């Protein structure tokens, strides 16, 4: 049983009993979660309280505001909130990523996981797309399933987390959606190829039906190859993902949202491929710029031994003929991030979360 603050958490006590049955040990390439339906639902407010007890000695959460992007188009349904986030794999944060200005104390999993959960609970996404998830079975799947999400995980075939002592299994992409808002129509787990070779990067693509409107749409999550010098490789991976998504969406007949850490600046070829795709995609966060054409100045900001890294790598792409972006969550300012950059005692990852509210265009074919 995990101690939370000054008392033992009822939620985590129940969770610990579940995990003793062996869910954590299931690190095989399982693409669907173990059945934890026997667990009672969790009230999000109760879980948030538990997290705040653990975090009471840390600085408060940063304040971020949504920017209203609605045009003069009225929507007849509740918006669909989508959250994209590379949460930083625990094994990499502690063992490989070398954040030289971040105290190791700030990376302790027992507290950092509560910072991650607090961020998710604060924005209440209908759909959550995560990368670098290496605590899926012992944290995210058990908790989020009890919050009403259907959960899917696809690990990397050769995760670098496995090279770290006392790791928690491979990291990978995870996709969560609220079961009371959507019905799963089909699901594809995609191991990306480059130059006809299978790679270590993956994607999940799921076709959902919105229960309120009856409309179908596809949501995808991915994490492309990192590092300078791998631009052509990322481009090939992006082409492979686009080809898969063209098939899944029947050539853009089904609206599409793609979330990911592309490890690519907007100057890279893979970005241009998505911008110019026949799927008619736009990048949602461009809409925050004055002209609607420029990406944010950064979505990740960290300091490593080689120096300071400030890049725009994370995106939410969407079918601009079929979907409208009602609002987007503003980014942290340089002042909020602070001189030691990310991660920190205030913020659990080196990447910022991106959150958008989408609505269906009532006449999508007119804009194709």
C-alpha positions as a Python dict, from the first residue, in 0.01 Angstrom:
ca = {
    (1, 'X'): (0, 0, 0),
    (2, 'X'): (134, 337, -100),
    (3, 'X'): (139, 611, 161),
    (4, 'X'): (-9, 938, 38),
    (5, 'X'): (82, 1238, 251),
    (6, 'X'): (-5, 1179, 616),
    (7, 'X'): (-260, 907, 555),
    (8, 'X'): (-300, 592, 351),
    (9, 'X'): (-510, 659, 45),
    (10, 'X'): (-827, 453, 9),
    (11, 'X'): (-792, 483, -367),
    (12, 'X'): (-434, 368, -377),
    (13, 'X'): (-501, 95, -122),
    (14, 'X'): (-764, -54, -351),
    (15, 'X'): (-531, -6, -644),
    (16, 'X'): (-247, -188, -470),
    (17, 'X'): (-471, -492, -412),
    (18, 'X'): (-555, -500, -782),
    (19, 'X'): (-194, -481, -888),
    (20, 'X'): (-91, -763, -658),
    (21, 'X'): (-286, -992, -892),
    (22, 'X'): (-13, -947, -1151),
    (23, 'X'): (-132, -666, -1379),
    (24, 'X'): (200, -487, -1345),
    (25, 'X'): (399, -783, -1469),
    (26, 'X'): (219, -787, -1803),
    (27, 'X'): (491, -614, -2004),
    (28, 'X'): (438, -830, -2310),
    (29, 'X'): (320, -659, -2627),
    (30, 'X'): (-32, -648, -2495),
    (31, 'X'): (-228, -395, -2688),
    (32, 'X'): (-538, -409, -2474),
    (33, 'X'): (-556, -361, -2100),
    (34, 'X'): (-628, -631, -1841),
    (35, 'X'): (-991, -632, -1728),
    (36, 'X'): (-1021, -421, -1414),
    (37, 'X'): (-1397, -374, -1444),
    (38, 'X'): (-1444, -516, -1096),
    (39, 'X'): (-1293, -203, -942),
    (40, 'X'): (-1524, 71, -821),
    (41, 'X'): (-1532, 399, -1016),
    (42, 'X'): (-1330, 690, -880),
    (43, 'X'): (-1469, 1040, -837),
    (44, 'X'): (-1215, 1269, -1014),
    (45, 'X'): (-1246, 1522, -731),
    (46, 'X'): (-1141, 1258, -477),
    (47, 'X'): (-839, 1159, -686),
    (48, 'X'): (-742, 1524, -732),
    (49, 'X'): (-759, 1572, -356),
    (50, 'X'): (-532, 1271, -306),
    (51, 'X'): (-282, 1413, -552),
    (52, 'X'): (-286, 1752, -384),
    (53, 'X'): (-214, 1593, -45),
    (54, 'X'): (99, 1433, -193),
    (55, 'X'): (199, 1759, -361),
    (56, 'X'): (135, 1992, -68),
    (57, 'X'): (508, 2068, -26),
    (58, 'X'): (552, 2151, -396),
    (59, 'X'): (472, 2484, -562),
    (60, 'X'): (115, 2517, -694),
    (61, 'X'): (21, 2428, -1053),
    (62, 'X'): (91, 2685, -1320),
    (63, 'X'): (-211, 2881, -1442),
    (64, 'X'): (-283, 2834, -1812),
    (65, 'X'): (-585, 2977, -1989),
    (66, 'X'): (-782, 2862, -2289),
    (67, 'X'): (-786, 3091, -2591),
    (68, 'X'): (-1125, 3115, -2762),
    (69, 'X'): (-1083, 3041, -3134),
    (70, 'X'): (-1449, 3001, -3231),
    (71, 'X'): (-1553, 3156, -3556),
    (72, 'X'): (-1913, 3248, -3629),
    (73, 'X'): (-2009, 2881, -3662),
    (74, 'X'): (-2250, 2758, -3399),
    (75, 'X'): (-2207, 2403, -3278),
    (76, 'X'): (-2506, 2191, -3181),
    (77, 'X'): (-2307, 1953, -2961),
    (78, 'X'): (-2068, 1957, -2667),
    (79, 'X'): (-1710, 2012, -2781),
    (80, 'X'): (-1469, 1719, -2780),
    (81, 'X'): (-1164, 1798, -2566),
    (82, 'X'): (-842, 1633, -2683),
    (83, 'X'): (-519, 1637, -2481),
    (84, 'X'): (-175, 1558, -2628),
    (85, 'X'): (123, 1507, -2398),
    (86, 'X'): (465, 1345, -2389),
    (87, 'X'): (471, 1282, -2015),
    (88, 'X'): (843, 1180, -1997),
    (89, 'X'): (910, 814, -1925),
    (90, 'X'): (1015, 769, -1564),
    (91, 'X'): (1310, 545, -1652),
    (92, 'X'): (1440, 804, -1900),
    (93, 'X'): (1388, 1101, -1670),
    (94, 'X'): (1581, 937, -1388),
    (95, 'X'): (1825, 731, -1592),
    (96, 'X'): (1908, 864, -1940),
    (97, 'X'): (1780, 1211, -2022),
    (98, 'X'): (2026, 1401, -1802),
    (99, 'X'): (1828, 1714, -1709),
    (100, 'X'): (2123, 1885, -1546),
    (101, 'X'): (1925, 2169, -1387),
    (102, 'X'): (1646, 1947, -1251),
    (103, 'X'): (1700, 1807, -898),
    (104, 'X'): (1657, 1431, -878),
    (105, 'X'): (1412, 1493, -594),
    (106, 'X'): (1177, 1659, -844),
    (107, 'X'): (1169, 1338, -1051),
    (108, 'X'): (1055, 1102, -773),
    (109, 'X'): (778, 892, -923),
    (110, 'X'): (551, 893, -617),
    (111, 'X'): (518, 1272, -651),
    (112, 'X'): (573, 1318, -1024),
    (113, 'X'): (288, 1081, -1110),
    (114, 'X'): (58, 1301, -901),
    (115, 'X'): (172, 1609, -1095),
    (116, 'X'): (87, 1425, -1418),
    (117, 'X'): (-252, 1314, -1287),
    (118, 'X'): (-323, 1664, -1155),
    (119, 'X'): (-264, 1809, -1503),
    (120, 'X'): (-496, 1553, -1663),
    (121, 'X'): (-765, 1601, -1398),
    (122, 'X'): (-744, 1980, -1430),
    (123, 'X'): (-827, 1979, -1802),
    (124, 'X'): (-1068, 1680, -1803),
    (125, 'X'): (-1002, 1561, -2159),
    (126, 'X'): (-1258, 1347, -2338),
    (127, 'X'): (-966, 1192, -2528),
    (128, 'X'): (-612, 1166, -2392),
    (129, 'X'): (-309, 1086, -2609),
    (130, 'X'): (18, 1018, -2428),
    (131, 'X'): (374, 930, -2528),
    (132, 'X'): (661, 789, -2319),
    (133, 'X'): (422, 597, -2095),
    (134, 'X'): (618, 341, -1891),
    (135, 'X'): (386, 317, -1591),
    (136, 'X'): (77, 214, -1786),
    (137, 'X'): (-12, -103, -1595),
    (138, 'X'): (52, 18, -1241),
    (139, 'X'): (-76, 374, -1269),
    (140, 'X'): (-252, 504, -1580),
    (141, 'X'): (-463, 208, -1689),
    (142, 'X'): (-596, 118, -1342),
    (143, 'X'): (-672, 479, -1245),
    (144, 'X'): (-803, 611, -1577),
    (145, 'X'): (-1023, 306, -1634),
    (146, 'X'): (-1186, 382, -1299),
    (147, 'X'): (-1239, 741, -1414),
    (148, 'X'): (-1444, 610, -1706),
    (149, 'X'): (-1182, 586, -1982),
    (150, 'X'): (-1128, 299, -2222),
    (151, 'X'): (-753, 244, -2238),
    (152, 'X'): (-512, 115, -2502),
    (153, 'X'): (-132, 87, -2487),
    (154, 'X'): (119, -1, -2758),
    (155, 'X'): (481, -29, -2635),
    (156, 'X'): (789, 31, -2847),
    (157, 'X'): (944, -300, -2958),
    (158, 'X'): (1288, -200, -2821),
    (159, 'X'): (1217, 64, -2562),
    (160, 'X'): (1526, 248, -2428),
    (161, 'X'): (1363, 226, -2085),
    (162, 'X'): (1462, -141, -2074),
    (163, 'X'): (1830, -39, -2066),
    (164, 'X'): (1775, 138, -1732),
    (165, 'X'): (1816, -59, -1410),
    (166, 'X'): (1495, -112, -1210),
    (167, 'X'): (1283, 0, -1504),
    (168, 'X'): (909, -48, -1515),
    (169, 'X'): (894, -210, -1856),
    (170, 'X'): (889, -54, -2203),
    (171, 'X'): (750, 289, -2279),
    (172, 'X'): (503, 346, -2557),
    (173, 'X'): (198, 535, -2678),
    (174, 'X'): (-132, 524, -2490),
    (175, 'X'): (-479, 635, -2592),
    (176, 'X'): (-772, 690, -2356),
    (177, 'X'): (-1130, 796, -2434),
    (178, 'X'): (-1439, 841, -2218),
    (179, 'X'): (-1671, 545, -2267),
    (180, 'X'): (-1984, 750, -2193),
    (181, 'X'): (-1905, 988, -2480),
    (182, 'X'): (-1774, 753, -2751),
    (183, 'X'): (-1810, 403, -2885),
    (184, 'X'): (-1507, 220, -3025),
    (185, 'X'): (-1573, 111, -3384),
    (186, 'X'): (-1227, -23, -3466),
    (187, 'X'): (-869, 0, -3343),
    (188, 'X'): (-535, -35, -3521),
    (189, 'X'): (-193, -66, -3361),
    (190, 'X'): (66, 42, -3615),
    (191, 'X'): (436, -31, -3606),
    (192, 'X'): (576, 239, -3830),
    (193, 'X'): (802, 153, -4122),
    (194, 'X'): (1077, 357, -4288),
    (195, 'X'): (1231, 257, -4623),
    (196, 'X'): (1031, -68, -4600),
    (197, 'X'): (1193, -155, -4267),
    (198, 'X'): (998, -194, -3944),
    (199, 'X'): (1108, 67, -3690),
    (200, 'X'): (1098, 112, -3314),
    (201, 'X'): (823, 376, -3334),
    (202, 'X'): (452, 306, -3308),
    (203, 'X'): (107, 460, -3342),
    (204, 'X'): (-246, 380, -3229),
    (205, 'X'): (-543, 477, -3448),
    (206, 'X'): (-900, 431, -3332),
    (207, 'X'): (-1227, 505, -3509),
    (208, 'X'): (-1483, 631, -3258),
    (209, 'X'): (-1851, 714, -3282),
    (210, 'X'): (-1961, 1025, -3093),
    (211, 'X'): (-2265, 913, -2892),
    (212, 'X'): (-2419, 1260, -2895),
    (213, 'X'): (-2404, 1323, -3270),
    (214, 'X'): (-2362, 975, -3417),
    (215, 'X'): (-2065, 1108, -3616),
    (216, 'X'): (-1758, 894, -3677),
    (217, 'X'): (-1404, 1025, -3642),
    (218, 'X'): (-1055, 879, -3613),
    (219, 'X'): (-812, 966, -3334),
    (220, 'X'): (-445, 870, -3365),
    (221, 'X'): (-143, 903, -3138),
    (222, 'X'): (223, 861, -3233),
    (223, 'X'): (582, 934, -3133),
    (224, 'X'): (836, 961, -3414),
    (225, 'X'): (1211, 893, -3401),
    (226, 'X'): (1415, 1146, -3202),
    (227, 'X'): (1754, 1311, -3261),
    (228, 'X'): (1920, 1534, -3516),
    (229, 'X'): (2032, 1348, -3827),
    (230, 'X'): (1719, 1133, -3847),
    (231, 'X'): (1511, 1377, -4052),
    (232, 'X'): (1469, 1147, -4355),
    (233, 'X'): (1380, 859, -4124),
    (234, 'X'): (1106, 1068, -3957),
    (235, 'X'): (982, 1171, -4299),
    (236, 'X'): (950, 806, -4402),
    (237, 'X'): (771, 722, -4077),
    (238, 'X'): (533, 1012, -4133),
    (239, 'X'): (456, 892, -4487),
    (240, 'X'): (383, 544, -4356),
    (241, 'X'): (149, 680, -4088),
    (242, 'X'): (-33, 898, -4342),
    (243, 'X'): (-81, 600, -4574),
    (244, 'X'): (-227, 398, -4289),
    (245, 'X'): (-458, 683, -4190),
    (246, 'X'): (-576, 735, -4549),
    (247, 'X'): (-692, 375, -4550),
    (248, 'X'): (-853, 395, -4205),
    (249, 'X'): (-1038, 721, -4284),
    (250, 'X'): (-1136, 606, -4635),
    (251, 'X'): (-941, 894, -4788),
    (252, 'X'): (-1060, 1165, -4543),
    (253, 'X'): (-1427, 1064, -4548),
    (254, 'X'): (-1392, 1006, -4173),
    (255, 'X'): (-1264, 1316, -3985),
    (256, 'X'): (-921, 1274, -3830),
    (257, 'X'): (-728, 1406, -3528),
    (258, 'X'): (-359, 1311, -3495),
    (259, 'X'): (-172, 1381, -3173),
    (260, 'X'): (197, 1328, -3135),
    (261, 'X'): (550, 1414, -3042),
    (262, 'X'): (690, 1428, -3394),
    (263, 'X'): (1042, 1518, -3278),
    (264, 'X'): (1039, 1754, -3577),
    (265, 'X'): (1042, 2132, -3605),
    (266, 'X'): (801, 2292, -3855),
    (267, 'X'): (1097, 2331, -4095),
    (268, 'X'): (1128, 1952, -4138),
    (269, 'X'): (1001, 1753, -4432),
    (270, 'X'): (767, 1539, -4220),
    (271, 'X'): (585, 1855, -4109),
    (272, 'X'): (539, 1961, -4472),
    (273, 'X'): (408, 1615, -4558),
    (274, 'X'): (134, 1647, -4298),
    (275, 'X'): (57, 2006, -4401),
    (276, 'X'): (26, 1910, -4769),
    (277, 'X'): (-143, 1574, -4724),
    (278, 'X'): (-454, 1486, -4924),
    (279, 'X'): (-619, 1434, -4584),
    (280, 'X'): (-652, 1816, -4567),
    (281, 'X'): (-487, 1853, -4227),
    (282, 'X'): (-409, 2166, -4029),
    (283, 'X'): (-210, 2207, -3708),
    (284, 'X'): (-443, 2331, -3434),
    (285, 'X'): (-183, 2530, -3240),
    (286, 'X'): (-106, 2748, -3542),
    (287, 'X'): (-441, 2912, -3470),
    (288, 'X'): (-296, 3073, -3157),
    (289, 'X'): (-60, 3285, -3370),
    (290, 'X'): (-173, 3632, -3486),
    (291, 'X'): (-183, 3524, -3852),
    (292, 'X'): (-298, 3166, -3787),
    (293, 'X'): (3, 3041, -3983),
    (294, 'X'): (284, 3005, -3727),
    (295, 'X'): (350, 2730, -3475),
    (296, 'X'): (424, 2819, -3110),
    (297, 'X'): (787, 2913, -3034),
    (298, 'X'): (830, 2599, -2822),
    (299, 'X'): (651, 2292, -2689),
    (300, 'X'): (958, 2154, -2506),
    (301, 'X'): (1231, 2340, -2318),
    (302, 'X'): (1509, 2169, -2123),
    (303, 'X'): (1876, 2189, -2032),
    (304, 'X'): (2104, 1895, -2099),
    (305, 'X'): (2484, 1865, -2070),
    (306, 'X'): (2511, 1971, -2435),
    (307, 'X'): (2318, 2292, -2365),
    (308, 'X'): (1970, 2441, -2374),
    (309, 'X'): (1709, 2278, -2602),
    (310, 'X'): (1403, 2484, -2697),
    (311, 'X'): (1195, 2331, -2976),
    (312, 'X'): (848, 2294, -3122),
    (313, 'X'): (799, 1918, -3162),
    (314, 'X'): (444, 1841, -3045),
    (315, 'X'): (131, 1883, -3257),
    (316, 'X'): (-241, 1822, -3279),
    (317, 'X'): (-334, 1783, -3647),
    (318, 'X'): (-699, 1779, -3753),
    (319, 'X'): (-923, 1755, -4062),
    (320, 'X'): (-988, 2123, -4123),
    (321, 'X'): (-1284, 2061, -4357),
    (322, 'X'): (-1471, 1849, -4102),
    (323, 'X'): (-1367, 1986, -3763),
    (324, 'X'): (-1351, 2329, -3602),
    (325, 'X'): (-1110, 2424, -3322),
    (326, 'X'): (-1320, 2604, -3062),
    (327, 'X'): (-1036, 2677, -2821),
    (328, 'X'): (-677, 2584, -2737),
    (329, 'X'): (-487, 2587, -2409),
    (330, 'X'): (-223, 2860, -2395),
    (331, 'X'): (139, 2759, -2338),
    (332, 'X'): (348, 2828, -2031),
    (333, 'X'): (542, 3153, -2053),
    (334, 'X'): (921, 3170, -2019),
    (335, 'X'): (871, 3336, -1679),
    (336, 'X'): (651, 3049, -1558),
    (337, 'X'): (893, 2786, -1685),
    (338, 'X'): (1181, 2956, -1503),
    (339, 'X'): (1557, 2962, -1564),
    (340, 'X'): (1612, 2592, -1490),
    (341, 'X'): (1354, 2498, -1756),
    (342, 'X'): (1170, 2164, -1756),
    (343, 'X'): (1101, 1928, -1587),
    (344, 'X'): (1088, 2091, -1243),
    (345, 'X'): (917, 2081, -905),
    (346, 'X'): (630, 2269, -1073),
    (347, 'X'): (596, 2068, -1391),
    (348, 'X'): (645, 1691, -1442),
    (349, 'X'): (762, 1668, -1805),
    (350, 'X'): (1005, 1832, -2043),
    (351, 'X'): (714, 1865, -2291),
    (352, 'X'): (409, 2088, -2247),
    (353, 'X'): (62, 1941, -2270),
    (354, 'X'): (-150, 2061, -2562),
    (355, 'X'): (-529, 2072, -2523),
    (356, 'X'): (-792, 2162, -2785),
    (357, 'X'): (-1171, 2167, -2797),
    (358, 'X'): (-1313, 2045, -3129),
    (359, 'X'): (-1659, 2052, -3282),
    (360, 'X'): (-1792, 1891, -3598),
    (361, 'X'): (-1848, 2110, -3901),
    (362, 'X'): (-2216, 2066, -3995),
    (363, 'X'): (-2130, 2072, -4369),
    (364, 'X'): (-1785, 1911, -4406),
    (365, 'X'): (-1812, 1821, -4776),
    (366, 'X'): (-1852, 2185, -4878),
    (367, 'X'): (-1497, 2262, -4763),
    (368, 'X'): (-1321, 1963, -4924),
}
